Amino acid sequence: MNVGQWLTRVRKESPLVHNMTNVVVTNFVANGLLAIGASPVMAYAKEEVADMVRLARALVLNIGTLNETDVEAMLIAGKAANEANIPVVFDPVGAGATAYRTETARRILNEVNISILRGNASEIASVAGEQVRTKGVDAGDVQGDLMHVAKKVARMFQGVVVVTGKNDIVTDGEHVTIVSNGDAMLTKVTGTGCLLSAVLGAFASVGENIVESSVAALAYYGIAAEKAAKQTQAPGSFQLAFLNALYETSAEEVDEYAHIRGE
Amino acid sequence: MNVGQWLTRVRKESPLVHNMTNVVVTNFVANGLLAIGASPVMAYAKEEVADMVRLARALVLNIGTLNETDVEAMLIAGKAANEANIPVVFDPVGAGATAYRTETARRILNEVNISILRGNASEIASVAGEQVRTKGVDAGDVQGDLMHVAKKVARMFQGVVVVTGKNDIVTDGEHVTIVSNGDAMLTKVTGTGCLLSAVLGAFASVGENIVESSVAALAYYGIAAEKAAKQTQAPGSFQLAFLNALYETSAEEVDEYAHIRGE
Amino acid sequence: MNVGQWLTRVRKESPLVHNMTNVVVTNFVANGLLAIGASPVMAYAKEEVADMVRLARALVLNIGTLNETDVEAMLIAGKAANEANIPVVFDPVGAGATAYRTETARRILNEVNISILRGNASEIASVAGEQVRTKGVDAGDVQGDLMHVAKKVARMFQGVVVVTGKNDIVTDGEHVTIVSNGDAMLTKVTGTGCLLSAVLGAFASVGENIVESSVAALAYYGIAAEKAAKQTQAPGSFQLAFLNALYETSAEEVDEYAHIRGE
């Protein structure tokens, strides 16, 4: 798989990505999308989201600070994206933490055709109504039951599931690919998961194969984090270095440093 | 025109600027206003915006992530600002992209006396119901039709229009001034247009001549960007360097490096 | 008082802090809480705030960009926090500036048992319905009437009052402690007060003595600011250096550099 070419396409085509994300990370997501070469737009009002979706090449839904008004607009936007045949990424932030989040996540998955569902292990498991032991997920030991759950969820909603952690899992319900780039400093900056969901949307918008675009996005994102972490281990500096690295990392570096394996 | 003196006044008087801006850029706008020496306040509730406006010296309205509740409050705040005789800056973010934005922009312009309307070429043209070719606007070639539209819009609402791009246009409907400071790195950071609208408000609040205050604000803002771009061409670092440059740029530097010409 | 041990506990226990804060500072507060070693969560919907509070170890309420919907949810969350017996920090941003803020601040204080009320002199005085001369509060001259008002407010709501300024006042209504760490650069970055309120919540969550945890939090926060200010006097750089300093400052440094005295 030539993963670097996906980055080249994003930078060349600069796809407009419509984000309906949480109030904590809007600025970081917008700056991150600019840094990778995409064009961000944020719009939340039910009066306009369908119109905005029709201008965009991907839609990203994120329930990190959900409320009824925004969820209603997300459903309108999601259906418009389905009609327009553009990919929809869904980030079920905090699913499992409160009943409201878990139920809203399931409602969105029921009413909108989701192309990519991205979350951590417990969020993905909550969507499936499963328990997952999330301890012990390290480079040499991706848990079998987590892969099983990811595949099950992917089959449930007929899309691609991305479970992020020390190793990232990508599955369409049949095959599983593991991406092992990244750095623990990503956990010291808020919104790195939310931005990743938006980057997955940008990559998915410039080609047909969503498994491949997702693997490419994860490798690129993780490599940028590795570069930034070599420069600094302090969180304020890391956030800045990471945005710089997203901007500066080349397609060739992605091809050279990607750690990808099939399972 | 002694443009640097406007910056000196802002730093001396530290005017309170009331912002009703979008959720993507609130933090950046607040930090940017602090960096120039002004005092930011954000308040959105219809229960209080009129009271807050009466404490402020300028009001900045921005529809980047508009919704009905906020638009209603913007109209209340705008009318209170008109009664209090303080300048109102309006940034019609995304006008032309969706019908809801275009109609809301026109509604605000109809119901509130706007002192400064700032947008890019397509936003300003949308407000006027015009088409503008936005390609080819570079340093040597400011399009005649764009100036024509800007003047027309300024006459329509009897205020000052600021069209930003590679060259910035300031017009009161009769005379046109072109400011050619700035750097393309500004397009790599989200909210630099929104912050500029707030800076235009701060500058307008410390004097009587809104064309002159706007020209001064644009030159200063662009010079700070030029300084930051000399330090870095990476977007994370640029955002930081730009805030620093807003803080550190002197009135003398503004006078020395301003590129201003009448048309 | 061994103040550094409080920081050690926060880093060891990584308490989940539920924030209902304003839209200007959400990102900065989340990143700041991560930098001190705590776990931030933001949730605003009335459908879920009580559930989220029950997972958290502290609740932080901030009315910086209040609206009726959020205030209603804050009251629900506050009461759930009282039932769950976790500390509630209240930051009455802008109390005194508009009637709506002053009344809302009093309403929250009436309906929720607040553990820590943090504000600047005029905010705290407004809550009490008092006037305070806020000029002249410097290192050698903490105003007697400000301490008097702080004690009065603490007795009114039977909690701990923290008044921040050049010198910080902590009082339970009887005793007063003054913390004199910090740097004026904190006033050049938006949200440093809001983040401090969240840090007070994190510290209060890992022990029983809220006066002591607050004094420790103030000393630590101020020392981190002093370290950052030694590195830079520019506001963009300071924000980054301050987040780094929060992450890097050791418990031993807190013990060594804390400036604390009883009154």
Short mmCIF file of N, CA, C and O in Angstrom, two decimals, chain B residues 23 26-28 30-31 34-35 40-48 51-52 55 239-240 243-244 247-248, chain C residues 23-25 28 64-68 97-101 185 187-190 233-237 239-240:
data_model
loop_
_atom_site.label_atom_id
_atom_site.label_comp_id
_atom_site.label_asym_id
_atom_site.label_seq_id
_atom_site.Cartn_x
_atom_site.Cartn_y
_atom_site.Cartn_z
N VAL B 23 -17.52 30.05 17.72
CA VAL B 23 -16.91 29.17 18.72
C VAL B 23 -15.53 28.66 18.31
O VAL B 23 -14.80 28.13 19.15
N THR B 26 -12.93 32.05 19.54
CA THR B 26 -13.08 32.90 20.73
C THR B 26 -11.78 33.09 21.48
O THR B 26 -11.43 34.20 21.87
N ASN B 27 -11.07 31.98 21.72
CA ASN B 27 -9.84 32.07 22.49
C ASN B 27 -8.79 32.91 21.77
O ASN B 27 -8.14 33.77 22.38
N PHE B 28 -8.64 32.67 20.48
CA PHE B 28 -7.64 33.40 19.69
C PHE B 28 -7.98 34.89 19.63
O PHE B 28 -7.08 35.74 19.75
N ALA B 30 -9.71 36.62 21.86
CA ALA B 30 -9.47 37.21 23.18
C ALA B 30 -7.97 37.43 23.40
O ALA B 30 -7.55 38.50 23.84
N ASN B 31 -7.17 36.43 23.09
CA ASN B 31 -5.73 36.59 23.28
C ASN B 31 -5.14 37.63 22.33
O ASN B 31 -4.22 38.36 22.71
N LEU B 34 -5.94 41.06 23.76
CA LEU B 34 -5.02 41.33 24.87
C LEU B 34 -3.63 41.71 24.32
O LEU B 34 -2.98 42.61 24.84
N ALA B 35 -3.19 41.01 23.29
CA ALA B 35 -1.85 41.25 22.75
C ALA B 35 -1.71 42.66 22.16
O ALA B 35 -0.63 43.26 22.24
N PRO B 40 -10.68 42.46 26.00
CA PRO B 40 -11.77 41.73 25.38
C PRO B 40 -12.85 41.34 26.39
O PRO B 40 -12.55 41.06 27.55
N VAL B 41 -14.08 41.32 25.94
CA VAL B 41 -15.13 40.65 26.71
C VAL B 41 -16.02 39.92 25.70
O VAL B 41 -16.27 40.42 24.60
N MET B 42 -16.44 38.70 26.08
CA MET B 42 -17.36 37.92 25.27
C MET B 42 -18.65 37.77 26.08
O MET B 42 -18.60 37.38 27.25
N ALA B 43 -19.78 38.07 25.47
CA ALA B 43 -21.07 37.87 26.13
C ALA B 43 -22.09 37.66 25.03
O ALA B 43 -22.06 38.37 24.02
N TYR B 44 -22.96 36.65 25.22
CA TYR B 44 -23.86 36.20 24.16
C TYR B 44 -25.33 36.18 24.56
O TYR B 44 -26.19 36.11 23.69
N ALA B 45 -25.62 36.22 25.85
CA ALA B 45 -27.00 36.01 26.28
C ALA B 45 -27.85 37.25 26.04
O ALA B 45 -27.43 38.37 26.36
N LYS B 46 -29.03 37.06 25.50
CA LYS B 46 -29.90 38.20 25.22
C LYS B 46 -30.23 38.95 26.49
O LYS B 46 -30.52 40.14 26.47
N GLU B 47 -30.17 38.24 27.64
CA GLU B 47 -30.46 38.89 28.93
C GLU B 47 -29.43 39.95 29.30
O GLU B 47 -29.69 40.78 30.17
N GLU B 48 -28.25 39.90 28.71
CA GLU B 48 -27.20 40.79 29.19
C GLU B 48 -26.45 41.57 28.12
O GLU B 48 -25.67 42.47 28.44
N ASP B 51 -26.61 45.36 28.26
CA ASP B 51 -25.86 45.90 29.41
C ASP B 51 -24.36 45.88 29.16
O ASP B 51 -23.64 46.81 29.52
N MET B 52 -23.89 44.79 28.57
CA MET B 52 -22.45 44.67 28.33
C MET B 52 -21.99 45.69 27.28
O MET B 52 -20.92 46.28 27.43
N LEU B 55 -21.04 49.01 28.53
CA LEU B 55 -19.74 49.13 29.19
C LEU B 55 -18.59 49.20 28.19
O LEU B 55 -17.47 49.55 28.53
N GLN B 239 1.38 31.00 14.59
CA GLN B 239 0.30 31.52 15.43
C GLN B 239 0.88 32.20 16.68
O GLN B 239 0.48 33.29 17.07
N LEU B 240 1.83 31.52 17.30
CA LEU B 240 2.47 32.04 18.50
C LEU B 240 3.29 33.30 18.17
O LEU B 240 3.20 34.31 18.87
N LEU B 243 1.02 36.35 17.62
CA LEU B 243 0.54 36.98 18.86
C LEU B 243 1.67 37.78 19.51
O LEU B 243 1.46 38.91 19.98
N ASN B 244 2.86 37.21 19.52
CA ASN B 244 4.01 37.96 20.06
C ASN B 244 4.24 39.25 19.28
O ASN B 244 4.49 40.30 19.86
N TYR B 247 1.97 42.06 20.01
CA TYR B 247 2.32 42.64 21.30
C TYR B 247 3.54 43.55 21.19
O TYR B 247 3.61 44.58 21.84
N GLU B 248 4.48 43.15 20.35
CA GLU B 248 5.80 43.81 20.35
C GLU B 248 5.96 44.89 19.29
O GLU B 248 6.84 45.74 19.41
N VAL C 23 -17.03 29.42 26.70
CA VAL C 23 -16.55 29.00 25.38
C VAL C 23 -15.21 29.61 24.99
O VAL C 23 -14.58 29.16 24.03
N VAL C 24 -14.78 30.62 25.72
CA VAL C 24 -13.50 31.25 25.37
C VAL C 24 -12.32 30.37 25.80
O VAL C 24 -11.29 30.34 25.13
N VAL C 25 -12.48 29.67 26.90
CA VAL C 25 -11.32 29.05 27.57
C VAL C 25 -11.36 27.52 27.63
O VAL C 25 -10.49 26.92 28.25
N PHE C 28 -8.09 25.77 26.62
CA PHE C 28 -6.99 26.10 27.53
C PHE C 28 -7.17 25.41 28.88
O PHE C 28 -6.21 24.89 29.47
N GLY C 64 -18.61 32.58 32.56
CA GLY C 64 -17.97 33.55 31.65
C GLY C 64 -18.76 33.85 30.39
O GLY C 64 -18.71 34.97 29.88
N THR C 65 -19.45 32.85 29.84
CA THR C 65 -20.36 33.10 28.70
C THR C 65 -21.69 32.41 28.98
O THR C 65 -22.16 31.59 28.19
N LEU C 66 -22.27 32.76 30.08
CA LEU C 66 -23.50 32.12 30.56
C LEU C 66 -24.69 32.31 29.63
O LEU C 66 -24.77 33.28 28.88
N ASN C 67 -25.61 31.34 29.68
CA ASN C 67 -26.93 31.50 29.06
C ASN C 67 -27.90 30.66 29.87
O ASN C 67 -27.49 29.84 30.71
N GLU C 68 -29.20 30.85 29.63
CA GLU C 68 -30.18 30.20 30.47
C GLU C 68 -30.05 28.68 30.46
O GLU C 68 -30.19 28.01 31.49
N ALA C 97 -20.56 43.13 36.43
CA ALA C 97 -20.53 43.81 35.13
C ALA C 97 -21.93 43.99 34.57
O ALA C 97 -22.27 45.05 34.04
N THR C 98 -22.74 42.95 34.67
CA THR C 98 -24.14 43.06 34.25
C THR C 98 -25.03 42.48 35.36
O THR C 98 -24.60 41.61 36.12
N ALA C 99 -26.25 42.96 35.40
CA ALA C 99 -27.20 42.47 36.41
C ALA C 99 -27.42 40.97 36.25
O ALA C 99 -27.54 40.23 37.23
N TYR C 100 -27.45 40.51 35.01
CA TYR C 100 -27.70 39.10 34.75
C TYR C 100 -26.62 38.23 35.38
O TYR C 100 -26.90 37.19 35.98
N ARG C 101 -25.37 38.67 35.28
CA ARG C 101 -24.28 37.89 35.88
C ARG C 101 -24.34 37.94 37.40
O ARG C 101 -24.15 36.92 38.07
N MET C 185 2.35 38.58 33.80
CA MET C 185 2.11 38.01 32.47
C MET C 185 0.82 37.18 32.43
O MET C 185 0.23 37.00 31.37
N THR C 187 -1.94 38.08 33.27
CA THR C 187 -3.04 38.94 32.83
C THR C 187 -3.03 39.17 31.32
O THR C 187 -3.96 39.76 30.78
N LYS C 188 -1.98 38.70 30.64
CA LYS C 188 -1.87 38.88 29.19
C LYS C 188 -2.42 37.69 28.42
O LYS C 188 -2.40 37.70 27.18
N VAL C 189 -2.84 36.66 29.12
CA VAL C 189 -3.37 35.45 28.49
C VAL C 189 -4.78 35.21 29.00
O VAL C 189 -5.01 35.19 30.22
N THR C 190 -5.72 35.05 28.09
CA THR C 190 -7.10 34.85 28.50
C THR C 190 -7.27 33.48 29.14
O THR C 190 -6.65 32.50 28.73
N GLN C 233 8.65 37.22 27.88
CA GLN C 233 7.74 38.30 28.23
C GLN C 233 6.78 38.60 27.08
O GLN C 233 6.15 39.66 27.05
N ALA C 234 6.65 37.65 26.15
CA ALA C 234 5.70 37.84 25.04
C ALA C 234 4.52 36.89 25.26
O ALA C 234 4.70 35.74 25.68
N PRO C 235 3.29 37.37 25.00
CA PRO C 235 2.12 36.62 25.46
C PRO C 235 1.89 35.28 24.75
O PRO C 235 1.44 34.32 25.38
N GLY C 236 2.18 35.21 23.44
CA GLY C 236 2.01 33.93 22.75
C GLY C 236 2.95 32.89 23.34
O GLY C 236 2.54 31.78 23.70
N SER C 237 4.21 33.26 23.46
CA SER C 237 5.20 32.35 24.04
C SER C 237 4.90 32.04 25.50
O SER C 237 5.14 30.92 25.95
N GLN C 239 1.99 31.76 27.04
CA GLN C 239 0.93 30.77 27.19
C GLN C 239 1.50 29.35 27.08
O GLN C 239 1.19 28.47 27.88
N LEU C 240 2.35 29.16 26.09
CA LEU C 240 2.99 27.86 25.87
C LEU C 240 3.94 27.52 27.03
O LEU C 240 3.91 26.41 27.57
#
